[in-house]
mmCIF file of C-alpha atoms and ligand atoms in Angstrom:
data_model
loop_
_atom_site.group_PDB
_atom_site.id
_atom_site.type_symbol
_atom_site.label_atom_id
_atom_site.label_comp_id
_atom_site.label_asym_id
_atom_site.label_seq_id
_atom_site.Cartn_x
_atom_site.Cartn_y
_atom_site.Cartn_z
ATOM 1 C CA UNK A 27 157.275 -1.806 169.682
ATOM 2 C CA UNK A 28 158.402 -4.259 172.036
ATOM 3 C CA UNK A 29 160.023 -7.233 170.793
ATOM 4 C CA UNK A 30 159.220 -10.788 171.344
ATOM 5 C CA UNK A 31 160.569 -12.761 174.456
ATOM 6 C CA UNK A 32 164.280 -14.438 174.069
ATOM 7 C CA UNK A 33 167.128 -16.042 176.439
ATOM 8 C CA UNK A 34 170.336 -13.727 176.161
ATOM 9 C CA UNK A 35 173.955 -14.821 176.464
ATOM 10 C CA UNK A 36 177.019 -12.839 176.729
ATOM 11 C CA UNK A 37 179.956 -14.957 176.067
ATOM 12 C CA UNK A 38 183.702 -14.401 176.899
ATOM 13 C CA UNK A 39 184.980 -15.722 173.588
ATOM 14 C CA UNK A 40 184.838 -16.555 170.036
ATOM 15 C CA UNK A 41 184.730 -20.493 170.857
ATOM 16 C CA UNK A 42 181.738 -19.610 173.639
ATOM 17 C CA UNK A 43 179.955 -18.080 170.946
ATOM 18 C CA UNK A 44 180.072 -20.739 168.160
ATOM 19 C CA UNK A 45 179.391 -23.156 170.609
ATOM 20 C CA UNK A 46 176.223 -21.422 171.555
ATOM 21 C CA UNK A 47 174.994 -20.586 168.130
ATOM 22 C CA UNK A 48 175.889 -24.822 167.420
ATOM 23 C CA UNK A 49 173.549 -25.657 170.888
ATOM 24 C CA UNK A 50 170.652 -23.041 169.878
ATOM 25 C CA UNK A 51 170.719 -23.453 165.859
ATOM 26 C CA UNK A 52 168.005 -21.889 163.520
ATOM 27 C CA UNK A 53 166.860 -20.247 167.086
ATOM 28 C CA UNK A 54 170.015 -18.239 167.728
ATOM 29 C CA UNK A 55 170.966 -14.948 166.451
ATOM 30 C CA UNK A 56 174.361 -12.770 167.150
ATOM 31 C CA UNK A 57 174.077 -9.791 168.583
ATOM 32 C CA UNK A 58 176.691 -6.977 167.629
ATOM 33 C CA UNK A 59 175.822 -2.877 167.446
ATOM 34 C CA UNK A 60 172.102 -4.003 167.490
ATOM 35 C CA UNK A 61 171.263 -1.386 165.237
ATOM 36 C CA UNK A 62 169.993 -3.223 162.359
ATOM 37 C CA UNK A 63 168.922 -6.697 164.044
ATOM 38 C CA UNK A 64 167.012 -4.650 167.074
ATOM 39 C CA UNK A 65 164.806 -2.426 164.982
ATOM 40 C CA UNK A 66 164.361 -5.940 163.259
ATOM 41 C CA UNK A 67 162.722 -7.628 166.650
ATOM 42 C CA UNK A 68 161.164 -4.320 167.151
ATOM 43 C CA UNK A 69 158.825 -5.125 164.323
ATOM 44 C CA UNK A 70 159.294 -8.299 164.901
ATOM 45 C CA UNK A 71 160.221 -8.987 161.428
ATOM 46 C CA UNK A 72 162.224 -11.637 163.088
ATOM 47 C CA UNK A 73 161.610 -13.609 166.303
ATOM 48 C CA UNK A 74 165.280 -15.109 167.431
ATOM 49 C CA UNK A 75 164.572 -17.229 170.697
ATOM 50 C CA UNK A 76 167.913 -16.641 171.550
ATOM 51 C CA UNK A 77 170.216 -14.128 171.314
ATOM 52 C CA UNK A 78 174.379 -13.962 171.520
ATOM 53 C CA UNK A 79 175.586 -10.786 172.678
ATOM 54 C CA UNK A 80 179.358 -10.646 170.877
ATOM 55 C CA UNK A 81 179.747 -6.958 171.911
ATOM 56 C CA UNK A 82 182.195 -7.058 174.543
ATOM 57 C CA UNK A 83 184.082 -9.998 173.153
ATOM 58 C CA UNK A 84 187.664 -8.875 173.864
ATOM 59 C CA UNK A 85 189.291 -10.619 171.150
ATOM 60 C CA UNK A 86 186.434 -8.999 168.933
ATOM 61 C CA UNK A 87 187.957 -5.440 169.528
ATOM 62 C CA UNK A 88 190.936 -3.613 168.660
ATOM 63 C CA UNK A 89 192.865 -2.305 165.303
ATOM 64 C CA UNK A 90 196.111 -3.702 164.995
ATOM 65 C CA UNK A 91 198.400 -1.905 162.396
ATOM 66 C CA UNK A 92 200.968 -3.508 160.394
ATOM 67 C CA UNK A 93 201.542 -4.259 156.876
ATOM 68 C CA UNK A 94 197.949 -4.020 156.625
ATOM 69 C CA UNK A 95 195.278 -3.111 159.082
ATOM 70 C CA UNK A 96 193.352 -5.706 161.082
ATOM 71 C CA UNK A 97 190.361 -4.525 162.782
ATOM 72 C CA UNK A 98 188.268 -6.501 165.047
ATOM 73 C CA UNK A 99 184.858 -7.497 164.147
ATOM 74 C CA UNK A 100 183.142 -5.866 166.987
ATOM 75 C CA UNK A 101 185.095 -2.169 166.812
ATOM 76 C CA UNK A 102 182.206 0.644 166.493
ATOM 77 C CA UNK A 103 182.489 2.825 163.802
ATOM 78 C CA UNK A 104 183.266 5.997 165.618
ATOM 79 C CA UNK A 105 186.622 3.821 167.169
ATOM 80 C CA UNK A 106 187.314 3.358 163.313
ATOM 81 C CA UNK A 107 186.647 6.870 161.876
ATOM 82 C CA UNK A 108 188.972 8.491 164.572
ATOM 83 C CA UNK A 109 191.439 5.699 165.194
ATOM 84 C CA UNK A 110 195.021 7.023 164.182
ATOM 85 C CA UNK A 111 196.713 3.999 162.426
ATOM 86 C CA UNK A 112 193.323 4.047 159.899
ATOM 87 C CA UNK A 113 193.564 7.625 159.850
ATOM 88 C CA UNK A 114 197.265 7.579 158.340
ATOM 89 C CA UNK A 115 197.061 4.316 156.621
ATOM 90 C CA UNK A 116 193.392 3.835 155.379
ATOM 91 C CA UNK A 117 192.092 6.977 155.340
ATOM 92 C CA UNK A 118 188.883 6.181 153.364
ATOM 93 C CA UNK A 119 187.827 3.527 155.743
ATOM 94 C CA UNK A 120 187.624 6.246 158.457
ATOM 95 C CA UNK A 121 186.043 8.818 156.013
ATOM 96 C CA UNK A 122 183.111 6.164 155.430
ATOM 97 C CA UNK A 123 182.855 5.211 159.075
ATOM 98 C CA UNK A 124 182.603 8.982 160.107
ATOM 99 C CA UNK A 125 179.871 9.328 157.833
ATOM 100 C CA UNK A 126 177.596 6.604 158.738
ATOM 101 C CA UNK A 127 173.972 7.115 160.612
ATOM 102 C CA UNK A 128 174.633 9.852 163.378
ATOM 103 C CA UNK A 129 176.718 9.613 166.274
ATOM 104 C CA UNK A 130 174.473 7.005 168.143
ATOM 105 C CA UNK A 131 174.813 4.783 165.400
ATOM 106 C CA UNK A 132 178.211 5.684 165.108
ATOM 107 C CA UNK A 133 178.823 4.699 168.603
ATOM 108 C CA UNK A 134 177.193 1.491 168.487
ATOM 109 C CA UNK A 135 177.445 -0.048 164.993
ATOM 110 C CA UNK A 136 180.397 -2.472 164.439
ATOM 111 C CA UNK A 137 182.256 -3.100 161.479
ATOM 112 C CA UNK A 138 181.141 -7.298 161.360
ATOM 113 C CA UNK A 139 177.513 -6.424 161.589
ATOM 114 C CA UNK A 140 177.646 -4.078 158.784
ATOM 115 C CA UNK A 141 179.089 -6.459 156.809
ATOM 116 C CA UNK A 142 177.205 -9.314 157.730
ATOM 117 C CA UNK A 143 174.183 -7.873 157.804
ATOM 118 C CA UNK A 144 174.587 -6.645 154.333
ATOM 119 C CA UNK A 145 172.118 -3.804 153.465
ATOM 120 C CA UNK A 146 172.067 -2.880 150.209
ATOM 121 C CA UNK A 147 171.797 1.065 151.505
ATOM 122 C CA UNK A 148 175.009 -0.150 154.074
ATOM 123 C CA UNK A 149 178.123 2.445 153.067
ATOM 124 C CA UNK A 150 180.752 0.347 154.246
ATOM 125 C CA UNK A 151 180.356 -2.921 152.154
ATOM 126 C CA UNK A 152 181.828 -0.634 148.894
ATOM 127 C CA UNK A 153 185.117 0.236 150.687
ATOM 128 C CA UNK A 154 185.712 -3.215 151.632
ATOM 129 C CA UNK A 155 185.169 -4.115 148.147
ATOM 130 C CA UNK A 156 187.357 -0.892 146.214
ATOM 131 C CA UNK A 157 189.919 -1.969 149.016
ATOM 132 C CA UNK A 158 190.246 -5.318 148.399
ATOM 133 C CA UNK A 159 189.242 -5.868 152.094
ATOM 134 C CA UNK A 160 189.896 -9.634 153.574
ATOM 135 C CA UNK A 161 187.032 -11.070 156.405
ATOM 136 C CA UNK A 162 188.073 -13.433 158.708
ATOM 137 C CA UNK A 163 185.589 -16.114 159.973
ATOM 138 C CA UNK A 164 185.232 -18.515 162.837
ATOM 139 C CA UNK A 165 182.961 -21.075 162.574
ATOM 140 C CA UNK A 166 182.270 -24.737 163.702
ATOM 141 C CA UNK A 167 184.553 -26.071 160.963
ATOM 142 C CA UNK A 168 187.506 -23.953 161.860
ATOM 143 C CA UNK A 169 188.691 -20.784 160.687
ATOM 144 C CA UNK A 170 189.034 -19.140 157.159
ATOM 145 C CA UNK A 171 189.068 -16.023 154.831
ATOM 146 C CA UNK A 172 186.587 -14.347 152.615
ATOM 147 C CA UNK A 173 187.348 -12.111 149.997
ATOM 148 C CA UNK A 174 185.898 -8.782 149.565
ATOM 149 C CA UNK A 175 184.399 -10.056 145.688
ATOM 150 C CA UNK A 176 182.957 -13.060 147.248
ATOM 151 C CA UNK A 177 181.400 -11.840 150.241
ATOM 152 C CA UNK A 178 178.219 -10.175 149.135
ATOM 153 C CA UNK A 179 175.457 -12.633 147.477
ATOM 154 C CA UNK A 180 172.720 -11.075 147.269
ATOM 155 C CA UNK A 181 170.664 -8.602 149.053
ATOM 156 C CA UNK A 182 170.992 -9.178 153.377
ATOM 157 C CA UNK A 183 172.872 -12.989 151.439
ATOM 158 C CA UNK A 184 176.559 -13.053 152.283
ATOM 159 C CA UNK A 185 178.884 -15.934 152.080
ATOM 160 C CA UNK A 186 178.990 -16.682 155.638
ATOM 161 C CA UNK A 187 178.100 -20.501 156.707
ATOM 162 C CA UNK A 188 175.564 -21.017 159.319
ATOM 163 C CA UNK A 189 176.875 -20.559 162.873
ATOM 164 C CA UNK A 190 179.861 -18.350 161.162
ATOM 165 C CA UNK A 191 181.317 -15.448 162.814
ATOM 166 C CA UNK A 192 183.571 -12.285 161.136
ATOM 167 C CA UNK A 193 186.306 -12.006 163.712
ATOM 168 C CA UNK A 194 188.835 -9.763 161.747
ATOM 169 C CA UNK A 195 188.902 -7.337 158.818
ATOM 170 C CA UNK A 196 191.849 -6.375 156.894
ATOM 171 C CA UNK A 197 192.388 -3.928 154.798
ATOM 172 C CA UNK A 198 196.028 -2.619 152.605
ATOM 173 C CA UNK A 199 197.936 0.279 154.083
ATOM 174 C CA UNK A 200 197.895 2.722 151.320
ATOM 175 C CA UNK A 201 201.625 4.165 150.258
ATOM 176 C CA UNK A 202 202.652 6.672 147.658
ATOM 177 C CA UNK A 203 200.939 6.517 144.510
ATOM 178 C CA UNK A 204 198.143 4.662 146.024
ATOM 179 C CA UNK A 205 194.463 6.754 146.738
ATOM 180 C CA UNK A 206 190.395 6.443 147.527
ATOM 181 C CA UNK A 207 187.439 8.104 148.257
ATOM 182 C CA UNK A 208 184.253 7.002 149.295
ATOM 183 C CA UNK A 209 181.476 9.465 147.829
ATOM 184 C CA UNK A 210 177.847 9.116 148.884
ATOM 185 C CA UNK A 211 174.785 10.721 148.500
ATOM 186 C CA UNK A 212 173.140 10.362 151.741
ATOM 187 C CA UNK A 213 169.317 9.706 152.940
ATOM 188 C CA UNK A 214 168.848 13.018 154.347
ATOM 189 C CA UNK A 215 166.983 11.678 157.893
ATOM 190 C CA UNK A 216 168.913 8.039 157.912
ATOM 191 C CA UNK A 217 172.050 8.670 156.248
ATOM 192 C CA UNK A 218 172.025 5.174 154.415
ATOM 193 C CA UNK A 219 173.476 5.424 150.820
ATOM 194 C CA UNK A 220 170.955 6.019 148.281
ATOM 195 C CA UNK A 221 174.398 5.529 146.175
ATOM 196 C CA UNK A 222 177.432 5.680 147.715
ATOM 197 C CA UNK A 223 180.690 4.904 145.681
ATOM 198 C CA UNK A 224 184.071 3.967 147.295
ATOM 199 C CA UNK A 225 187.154 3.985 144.421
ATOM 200 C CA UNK A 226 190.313 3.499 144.847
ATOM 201 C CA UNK A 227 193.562 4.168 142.415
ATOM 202 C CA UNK A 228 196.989 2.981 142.074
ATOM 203 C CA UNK A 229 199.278 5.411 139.272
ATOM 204 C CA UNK A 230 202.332 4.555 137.679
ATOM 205 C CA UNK A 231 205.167 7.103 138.388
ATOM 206 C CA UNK A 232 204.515 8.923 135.151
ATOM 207 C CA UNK A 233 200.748 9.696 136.327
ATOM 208 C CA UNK A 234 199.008 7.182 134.478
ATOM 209 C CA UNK A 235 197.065 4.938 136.202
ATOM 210 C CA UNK A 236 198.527 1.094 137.177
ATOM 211 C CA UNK A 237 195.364 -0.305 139.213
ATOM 212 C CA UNK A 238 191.437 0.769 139.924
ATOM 213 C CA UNK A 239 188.997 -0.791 141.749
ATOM 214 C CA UNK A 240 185.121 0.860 142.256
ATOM 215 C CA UNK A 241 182.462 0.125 144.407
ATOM 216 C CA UNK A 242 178.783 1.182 143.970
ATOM 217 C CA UNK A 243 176.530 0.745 147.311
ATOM 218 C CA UNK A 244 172.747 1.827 147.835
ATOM 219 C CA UNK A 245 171.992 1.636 143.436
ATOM 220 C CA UNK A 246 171.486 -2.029 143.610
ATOM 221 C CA UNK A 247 170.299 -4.931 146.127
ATOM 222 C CA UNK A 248 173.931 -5.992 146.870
ATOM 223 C CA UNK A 249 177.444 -3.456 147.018
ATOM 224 C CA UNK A 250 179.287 -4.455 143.429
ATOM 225 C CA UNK A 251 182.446 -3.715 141.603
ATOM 226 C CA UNK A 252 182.159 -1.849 138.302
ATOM 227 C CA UNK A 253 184.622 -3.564 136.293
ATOM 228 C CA UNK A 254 184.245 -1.648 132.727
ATOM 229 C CA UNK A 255 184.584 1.657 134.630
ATOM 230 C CA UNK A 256 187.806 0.137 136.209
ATOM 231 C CA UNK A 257 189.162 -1.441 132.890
ATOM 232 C CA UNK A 258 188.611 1.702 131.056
ATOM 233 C CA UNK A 259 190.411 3.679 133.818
ATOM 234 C CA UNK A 260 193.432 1.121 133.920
ATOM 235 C CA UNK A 261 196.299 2.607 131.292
ATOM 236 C CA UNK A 262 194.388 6.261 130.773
ATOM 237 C CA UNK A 263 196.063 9.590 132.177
ATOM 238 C CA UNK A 264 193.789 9.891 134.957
ATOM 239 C CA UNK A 265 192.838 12.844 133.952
ATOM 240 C CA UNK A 266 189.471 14.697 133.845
ATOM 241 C CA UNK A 267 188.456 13.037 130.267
ATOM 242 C CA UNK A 268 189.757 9.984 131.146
ATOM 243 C CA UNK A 269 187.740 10.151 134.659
ATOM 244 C CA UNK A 270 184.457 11.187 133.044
ATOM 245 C CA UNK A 271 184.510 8.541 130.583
ATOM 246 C CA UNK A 272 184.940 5.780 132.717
ATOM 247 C CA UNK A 273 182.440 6.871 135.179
ATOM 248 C CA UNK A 274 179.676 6.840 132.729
ATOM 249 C CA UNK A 275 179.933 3.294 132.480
ATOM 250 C CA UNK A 276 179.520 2.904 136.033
ATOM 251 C CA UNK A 277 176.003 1.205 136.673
ATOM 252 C CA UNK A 278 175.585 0.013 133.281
ATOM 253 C CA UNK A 279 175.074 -3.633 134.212
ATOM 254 C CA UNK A 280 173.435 -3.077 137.619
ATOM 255 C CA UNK A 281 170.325 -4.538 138.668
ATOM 256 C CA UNK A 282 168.260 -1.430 140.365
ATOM 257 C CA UNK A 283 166.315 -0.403 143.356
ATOM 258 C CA UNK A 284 163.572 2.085 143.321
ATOM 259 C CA UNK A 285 161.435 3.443 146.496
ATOM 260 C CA UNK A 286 159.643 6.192 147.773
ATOM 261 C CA UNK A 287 163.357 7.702 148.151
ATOM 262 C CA UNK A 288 164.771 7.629 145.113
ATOM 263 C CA UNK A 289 163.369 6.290 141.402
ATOM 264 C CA UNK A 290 165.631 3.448 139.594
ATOM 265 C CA UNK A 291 165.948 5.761 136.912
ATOM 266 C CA UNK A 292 167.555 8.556 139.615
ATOM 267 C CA UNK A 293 170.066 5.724 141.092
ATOM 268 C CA UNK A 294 171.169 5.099 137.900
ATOM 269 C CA UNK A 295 172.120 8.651 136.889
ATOM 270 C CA UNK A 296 173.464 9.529 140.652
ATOM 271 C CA UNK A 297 175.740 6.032 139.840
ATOM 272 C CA UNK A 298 178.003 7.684 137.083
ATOM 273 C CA UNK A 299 177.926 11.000 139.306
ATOM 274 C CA UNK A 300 178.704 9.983 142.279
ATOM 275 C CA UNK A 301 181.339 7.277 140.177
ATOM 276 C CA UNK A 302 183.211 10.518 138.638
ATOM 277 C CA UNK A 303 183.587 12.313 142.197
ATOM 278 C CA UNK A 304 184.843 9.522 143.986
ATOM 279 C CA UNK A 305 187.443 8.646 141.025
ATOM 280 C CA UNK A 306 188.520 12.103 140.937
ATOM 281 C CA UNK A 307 189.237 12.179 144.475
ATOM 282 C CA UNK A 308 191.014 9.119 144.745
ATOM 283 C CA UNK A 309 193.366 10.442 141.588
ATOM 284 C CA UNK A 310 194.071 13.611 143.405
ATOM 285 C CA UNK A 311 194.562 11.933 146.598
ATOM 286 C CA UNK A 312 197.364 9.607 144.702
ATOM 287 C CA UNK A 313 198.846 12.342 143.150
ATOM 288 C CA UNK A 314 199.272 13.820 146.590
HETATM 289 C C1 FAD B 27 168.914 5.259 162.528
HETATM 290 C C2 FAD B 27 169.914 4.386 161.814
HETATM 291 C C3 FAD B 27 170.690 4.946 160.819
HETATM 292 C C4 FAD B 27 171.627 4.154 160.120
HETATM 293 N N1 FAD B 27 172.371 4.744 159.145
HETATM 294 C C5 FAD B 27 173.270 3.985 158.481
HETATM 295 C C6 FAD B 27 174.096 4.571 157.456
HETATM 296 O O1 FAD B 27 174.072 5.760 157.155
HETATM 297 N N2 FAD B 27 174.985 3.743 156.827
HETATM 298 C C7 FAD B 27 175.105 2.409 157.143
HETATM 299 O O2 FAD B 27 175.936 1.735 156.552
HETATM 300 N N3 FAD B 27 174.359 1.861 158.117
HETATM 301 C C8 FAD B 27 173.453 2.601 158.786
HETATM 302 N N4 FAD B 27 172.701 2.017 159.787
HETATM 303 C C9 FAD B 27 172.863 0.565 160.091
HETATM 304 C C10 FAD B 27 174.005 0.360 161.052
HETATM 305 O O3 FAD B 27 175.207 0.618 160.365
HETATM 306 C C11 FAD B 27 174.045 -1.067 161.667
HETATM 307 O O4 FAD B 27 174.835 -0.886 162.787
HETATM 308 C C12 FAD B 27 174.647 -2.168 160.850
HETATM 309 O O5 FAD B 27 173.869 -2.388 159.701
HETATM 310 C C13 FAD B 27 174.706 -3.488 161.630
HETATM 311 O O6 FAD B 27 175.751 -3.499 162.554
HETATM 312 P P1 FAD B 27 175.489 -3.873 164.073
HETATM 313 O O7 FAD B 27 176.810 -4.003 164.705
HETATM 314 O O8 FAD B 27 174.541 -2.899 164.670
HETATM 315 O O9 FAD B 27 174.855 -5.327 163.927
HETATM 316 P P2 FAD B 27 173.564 -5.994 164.613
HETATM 317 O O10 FAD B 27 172.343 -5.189 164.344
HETATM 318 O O11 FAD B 27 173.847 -6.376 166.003
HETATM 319 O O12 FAD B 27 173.504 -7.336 163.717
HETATM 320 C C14 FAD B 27 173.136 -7.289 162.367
HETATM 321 C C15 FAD B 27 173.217 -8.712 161.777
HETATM 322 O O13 FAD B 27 174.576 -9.120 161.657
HETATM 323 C C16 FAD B 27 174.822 -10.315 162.425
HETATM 324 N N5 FAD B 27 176.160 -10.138 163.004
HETATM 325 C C17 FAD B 27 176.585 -9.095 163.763
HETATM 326 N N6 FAD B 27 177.895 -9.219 164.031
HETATM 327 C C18 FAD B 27 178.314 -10.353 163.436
HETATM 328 C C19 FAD B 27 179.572 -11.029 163.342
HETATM 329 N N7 FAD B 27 180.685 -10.547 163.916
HETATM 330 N N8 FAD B 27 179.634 -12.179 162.640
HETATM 331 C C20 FAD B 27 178.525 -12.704 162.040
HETATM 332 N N9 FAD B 27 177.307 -12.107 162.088
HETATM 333 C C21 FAD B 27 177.196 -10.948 162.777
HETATM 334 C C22 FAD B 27 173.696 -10.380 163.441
HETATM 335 O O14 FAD B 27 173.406 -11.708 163.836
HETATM 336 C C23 FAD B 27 172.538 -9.771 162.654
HETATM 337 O O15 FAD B 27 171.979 -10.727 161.809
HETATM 338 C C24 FAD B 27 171.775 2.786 160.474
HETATM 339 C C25 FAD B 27 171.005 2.235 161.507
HETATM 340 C C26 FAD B 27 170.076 3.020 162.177
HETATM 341 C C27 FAD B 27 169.271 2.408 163.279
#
């Protein structure tokens, strides 16, 4: 499995890189973690002539903590899953991060290429969503922001431009009141979400609950938000009826995948499942 002969840059900065991927077009590919685009030139399901290496871009790196949490593009997962600021502030992010691939993966996969990359089975595309996550891109027209809700197309489709890069993601810092889970159930070899659910909650003070947002990865060919299990959470107790209820709407407008893995029919049931345990999580974890 060798794959097919390309040039390789490393560029020094964000600027170096756009101007690289302008100079090389259609030819050029970024290069992040590698571990989704090299198994792709592997088997040579694609044939870049050029490659630009963004993994050591300094201005790439780093997790800045504030009133939210802005993580660089090329951060690994395993920097993210044991990172203290995300620990205390965005706890779910690191719970999905630690629970990615194994602890190569871990140590190579970055937080831009997961979401740019897009795979339906990718975990981390649902906490961005249930989190209201904002992406920051770079490209030859300047810089701008993505929302989580508008980010994901279709499947490996995102809204980034041509000759785009995610510099930045950032997410809330979570407070009192405020919780999420991320619940998956896992390929047993790969890891990758056959579903994976991230929810998160906001309750009033008398327990009921103000806010929801949920996430379903690996059912479907793109992460989505499950609004009628979200409106029909919004103003219930948040307790275990409540909970159950809304989670078996989860999925019911989803377009399905099926494979040698899991049936259509299997991914939908795991959906409302997997939908209830996450949920109930993120209640308990708001209610401290
Ligand atoms: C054995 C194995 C197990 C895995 N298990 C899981 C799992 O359990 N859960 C999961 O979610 N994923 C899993 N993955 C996939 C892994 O998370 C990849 O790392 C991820 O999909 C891509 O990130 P990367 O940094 O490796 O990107 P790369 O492979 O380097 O790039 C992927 C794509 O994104 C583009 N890109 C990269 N960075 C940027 C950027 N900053 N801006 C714009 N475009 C960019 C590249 O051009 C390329 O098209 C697994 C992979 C392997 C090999």
């Amino acid at each position: 499995m060798i794959p097919a002969a390309f040039e390789y840059f490393a560029p020094g900065s964000v600027a170096e890189a756009i101007g690289l991927l302008e100079q090389h077009g259609d030819e050029a590919k970024l290069l992040a973690g590698g571990h989704s685009l090299l198994p792709a030139l592997k088997l040579r399901l694609s044939q870049p002539g050029v490659l630009i290496d963004i993994s050591r871009v300094a201005e790439l790196h780093g997790i800045e903590a504030g009133d939210r949490l802005s993580i660089g593009a090329a951060t690994t997962y395993a920097a993210i899953a044991s990172d203290p600021a995300v620990l205390g502030g965005c706890a779910v992010l690191a719970e999905c991060a630690g629970q990615i691939g194994d602890i190569q993966v871990r140590n190579r996969g970055t937080l831009g290429g997961a979401l740019a990359h897009a795979d339906p089975a990718a975990d981390l595309p649902a906490v961005v969503l249930a989190l209201d996550a904002a992406i920051a891109v770079q490209g030859p027209a300047g810089a701008r922001s993505i929302s989580a809700d508008d980010m994901f197309v279709e499947m490996l489709t995102t809204a980034l431009e041509p000759n785009e890069v995610v510099t930045r993601v950032t997410f809330p810092v979570l407070g009192a009141g405020e919780g999420a889970s991320y619940a998956k159930l896992k390929h047993p070899a790969s890891r990758y979400a056959i579903v994976g659910v991230a929810a998160y909650v906001r309750l009033h003070a008398d327990g009921s609950v103000a806010a929801a947002r949920v996430a379903v990865t690996g059912a479907g060919p793109r992460a989505e938000r499950q609004h009628a299990t979200e409106s029909a959470l919004v103003g219930s107790a948040g307790d275990a009826a409540a909970i159950a209820a809304a989670a078996e709407l989860a999925g019911e407008s989803m377009e399905y995948l099926g494979d040698i893995h899991a049936s259509e029919t299997y991914r939908r049931a795991m959906v409302k499942v997997y939908t209830r345990r996450a949920l109930e999580q993120a209640v308990a974890r708001a209610r401290g």
